[in-house]
CSV table of C-alpha atoms and ligand atoms in Angstrom, one decimal:
chain,number,residue,atom,x,y,z
A,1,MET,CA,116.5,127.1,134.5
A,2,SER,CA,112.8,126.8,133.2
A,3,LEU,CA,110.8,130.0,132.0
A,4,GLN,CA,107.5,130.2,134.0
A,5,SER,CA,105.4,132.8,132.3
A,6,ASN,CA,102.4,132.5,134.8
A,7,GLU,CA,100.3,132.7,131.7
A,8,PRO,CA,96.6,131.1,132.5
A,9,SER,CA,95.9,127.4,130.3
A,10,GLY,CA,93.8,127.4,127.4
A,11,PRO,CA,93.3,128.4,124.0
A,12,VAL,CA,94.7,132.1,123.2
A,13,ALA,CA,91.6,133.8,123.1
A,14,GLU,CA,90.1,132.4,125.9
A,15,LYS,CA,93.0,132.2,128.1
A,16,TRP,CA,92.1,135.4,130.3
A,17,ASP,CA,88.1,135.2,129.9
A,18,LYS,CA,88.7,131.3,131.5
A,19,HIS,CA,91.3,132.8,134.0
A,20,ARG,CA,88.8,135.5,135.6
A,21,PHE,CA,85.8,132.9,135.9
A,22,GLU,CA,88.3,131.0,137.9
A,23,MET,CA,89.3,133.4,140.2
A,24,LYS,CA,88.1,133.4,143.5
A,25,LEU,CA,85.6,136.5,144.4
A,26,VAL,CA,86.5,139.2,147.5
A,27,ASN,CA,83.3,140.0,149.5
A,28,PRO,CA,83.0,143.8,149.3
A,29,ALA,CA,83.3,143.8,153.0
A,30,ASN,CA,86.7,142.0,152.9
A,31,LYS,CA,88.2,144.3,150.4
A,32,ARG,CA,89.9,147.0,152.7
A,33,LYS,CA,91.6,144.3,154.9
A,34,PHE,CA,94.0,143.7,151.4
A,35,GLU,CA,97.1,145.8,151.0
A,36,ILE,CA,97.6,146.3,147.2
A,37,ILE,CA,101.0,147.0,145.9
A,38,VAL,CA,101.4,148.3,142.3
A,39,VAL,CA,104.4,148.8,140.6
A,40,GLY,CA,104.7,151.5,138.3
A,41,SER,CA,102.6,155.0,137.7
A,42,GLY,CA,102.0,154.5,133.6
A,43,LEU,CA,98.8,154.2,132.2
A,44,ALA,CA,98.5,150.4,133.4
A,45,GLY,CA,99.8,151.0,137.2
A,46,SER,CA,98.1,154.3,137.7
A,47,SER,CA,94.8,153.0,136.1
A,48,ALA,CA,94.7,150.0,138.2
A,49,ALA,CA,95.7,151.5,141.4
A,50,ALA,CA,92.9,154.1,140.9
A,51,SER,CA,90.6,151.1,140.0
A,52,LEU,CA,91.2,149.0,142.7
A,53,ALA,CA,91.3,151.9,145.3
A,54,GLU,CA,87.3,152.7,144.1
A,55,LEU,CA,86.6,149.2,144.4
A,56,GLY,CA,87.6,149.7,148.5
A,57,TYR,CA,91.2,148.3,148.4
A,58,THR,CA,93.9,150.0,149.8
A,59,VAL,CA,96.5,150.5,147.8
A,60,SER,CA,100.5,151.9,147.3
A,61,CYS,CA,101.6,152.6,144.4
A,62,PHE,CA,105.3,153.1,143.5
A,63,CYS,CA,107.5,154.1,140.8
A,64,TYR,CA,111.2,155.7,140.3
A,65,GLN,CA,110.8,158.6,138.5
A,66,ASP,CA,110.7,162.0,140.1
A,67,SER,CA,106.8,162.3,139.6
A,68,PRO,CA,104.3,159.8,139.3
A,69,ARG,CA,103.1,161.1,135.8
A,70,ARG,CA,106.9,161.2,134.1
A,71,ALA,CA,106.3,157.3,133.5
A,72,HIS,CA,107.0,156.5,129.7
A,73,SER,CA,103.1,157.3,129.2
A,74,ILE,CA,103.1,160.4,128.8
A,75,ALA,CA,105.3,160.5,125.7
A,76,ALA,CA,102.6,158.5,123.9
A,77,GLN,CA,101.3,161.1,121.5
A,78,GLY,CA,101.0,159.2,118.0
A,79,GLY,CA,97.2,157.7,118.9
A,80,ILE,CA,95.4,155.2,120.7
A,81,ASN,CA,93.4,152.1,119.0
A,82,ALA,CA,90.3,150.1,119.6
A,83,ALA,CA,88.0,147.7,117.7
A,84,LYS,CA,84.7,149.4,117.8
A,85,ASN,CA,82.8,147.4,115.3
A,86,TYR,CA,81.1,150.0,113.4
A,87,ARG,CA,79.0,148.9,110.6
A,88,ASN,CA,80.7,148.3,106.8
A,89,ASP,CA,84.2,149.3,108.8
A,90,GLY,CA,85.5,146.0,108.8
A,91,ASP,CA,87.2,146.1,112.4
A,92,SER,CA,86.9,143.3,114.4
A,93,VAL,CA,88.8,142.1,118.1
A,94,PHE,CA,90.9,139.5,115.7
A,95,ARG,CA,91.9,142.1,113.7
A,96,LEU,CA,93.0,144.4,116.3
A,97,PHE,CA,94.7,141.5,117.8
A,98,TYR,CA,96.8,140.6,114.9
A,99,ASP,CA,97.6,144.2,114.1
A,100,THR,CA,99.2,144.8,117.5
A,101,VAL,CA,100.8,141.3,117.7
A,102,LYS,CA,102.5,142.4,114.3
A,103,GLY,CA,103.0,146.0,115.3
A,104,GLY,CA,105.0,144.4,118.6
A,105,ASP,CA,107.3,142.2,116.2
A,106,PHE,CA,105.7,139.2,117.1
A,107,ARG,CA,107.3,139.0,120.5
A,108,SER,CA,104.2,140.5,122.8
A,109,ARG,CA,102.8,137.9,124.9
A,110,GLU,CA,99.3,136.9,122.4
A,111,SER,CA,97.0,136.2,125.0
A,112,ASN,CA,97.7,139.7,126.6
A,113,VAL,CA,97.0,141.2,123.5
A,114,HIS,CA,94.2,139.3,122.7
A,115,ARG,CA,92.6,140.6,126.1
A,116,LEU,CA,94.0,144.2,125.0
A,117,ALA,CA,91.7,144.0,121.6
A,118,GLN,CA,89.1,142.6,123.6
A,119,VAL,CA,88.3,145.5,125.9
A,120,SER,CA,89.9,148.2,124.1
A,121,GLY,CA,86.9,150.2,123.7
A,122,ASN,CA,86.4,150.1,127.6
A,123,ILE,CA,90.2,150.9,128.2
A,124,ILE,CA,89.7,154.3,126.4
A,125,ASP,CA,86.2,155.1,128.3
A,126,GLN,CA,88.4,154.1,131.3
A,127,CYS,CA,91.3,156.9,130.3
A,128,ALA,CA,89.0,159.2,129.9
A,129,ALA,CA,86.8,158.7,132.6
A,130,GLN,CA,90.1,159.0,134.8
A,131,GLY,CA,91.3,162.1,133.6
A,132,VAL,CA,94.2,161.1,131.2
A,133,PRO,CA,95.3,164.2,128.9
A,134,PHE,CA,94.1,163.1,125.5
A,135,ALA,CA,95.6,165.7,123.0
A,136,ARG,CA,92.7,166.3,120.8
A,137,GLU,CA,94.2,168.4,118.1
B,201,FAD,C1,107.9,158.3,122.8
B,201,FAD,C2,107.4,157.1,122.9
B,201,FAD,C3,105.8,157.1,122.0
B,201,FAD,C4,104.7,156.2,121.9
B,201,FAD,N1,103.5,156.4,121.6
B,201,FAD,C5,102.5,155.3,121.4
B,201,FAD,C6,101.4,156.2,120.8
B,201,FAD,O1,101.5,157.3,120.1
B,201,FAD,N2,100.3,155.5,120.9
B,201,FAD,C7,100.3,153.9,121.8
B,201,FAD,O2,99.6,153.2,121.5
B,201,FAD,N3,101.6,153.7,122.5
B,201,FAD,C8,102.4,154.7,122.5
B,201,FAD,N4,103.9,154.5,122.8
B,201,FAD,C9,104.0,153.2,123.8
B,201,FAD,C10,102.9,153.3,124.9
B,201,FAD,O3,103.4,154.8,125.4
B,201,FAD,C11,103.4,152.5,126.0
B,201,FAD,O4,103.2,151.3,125.4
B,201,FAD,C12,102.7,152.6,127.2
B,201,FAD,O5,102.4,154.0,128.1
B,201,FAD,C13,103.0,151.4,128.6
B,201,FAD,O6,102.2,151.7,129.7
B,201,FAD,P1,102.6,151.2,130.7
B,201,FAD,O7,101.7,151.9,132.2
B,201,FAD,O8,102.7,150.0,130.7
B,201,FAD,O9,104.1,151.7,131.2
B,201,FAD,P2,105.0,153.2,131.7
B,201,FAD,O10,104.1,154.3,131.3
B,201,FAD,O11,106.2,153.2,130.9
B,201,FAD,O12,105.0,153.1,133.2
B,201,FAD,C14,106.2,151.5,133.8
B,201,FAD,C15,106.4,152.3,135.4
B,201,FAD,O13,106.6,151.5,135.8
B,201,FAD,C16,107.7,152.5,136.6
B,201,FAD,N5,108.7,151.2,137.2
B,201,FAD,C17,109.6,150.6,136.4
B,201,FAD,N6,110.4,149.8,136.9
B,201,FAD,C18,110.3,150.1,138.3
B,201,FAD,C19,110.9,149.7,139.6
B,201,FAD,N7,111.7,148.5,139.8
B,201,FAD,N8,110.3,150.3,140.7
B,201,FAD,C20,109.6,151.2,140.8
B,201,FAD,N9,108.8,151.6,139.6
B,201,FAD,C21,109.2,151.2,138.4
B,201,FAD,C22,108.4,153.2,136.3
B,201,FAD,O14,108.7,154.5,137.4
B,201,FAD,C23,107.0,153.7,135.7
B,201,FAD,O15,106.0,154.7,136.4
B,201,FAD,C24,104.8,155.3,123.3
B,201,FAD,C25,106.1,155.0,123.6
B,201,FAD,C26,107.2,156.1,123.4
B,201,FAD,C27,108.3,155.9,124.9
């Protein structure tokens, strides 16, 4: 049996940028012709479904818990990280990438973690804009 991870090719830090660059563009007029099925309604699935619907695609989002908001994501309360690169902070995309791979016991897919670190600031902005109920106390 061969393991096919479908990970894009290239160096870890460039895999997803390269993949994005090579993807075919969709004409805005054709977006409504595609029906996209999203499996899962946690932070990943529901934000993807909301963003794709906003872009004009027809989206169906499925989950197996009683209510879409009962995904594991609602249990996360310890905090969320982003590489903001404030002056003198010593923070960087690479440090967040390394820290996250380490935090995942070196079992995460590294190219995906790098992408997460790269767009970490945008992810938090997107969550806030889409109404994720962050606890602020
Ligand atoms: C108790 C707890 C505390 C945590 N604290 C933190 C924290 O403080 N900070 C942090 O950054 N991370 C934390 N995490 C981790 C973080 O919550 C998860 O990594 C993140 O929420 C995963 O989001 P997700 O959208 O990928 O998956 P999930 O939120 O798990 O959503 C998965 C979705 O897929 C659906 N699904 C799965 N299989 C099927 C199927 N076969 N058919 C249909 N639907 C399916 C499920 O119903 C669900 O809707 C915590 C996790 C837990 C459990």
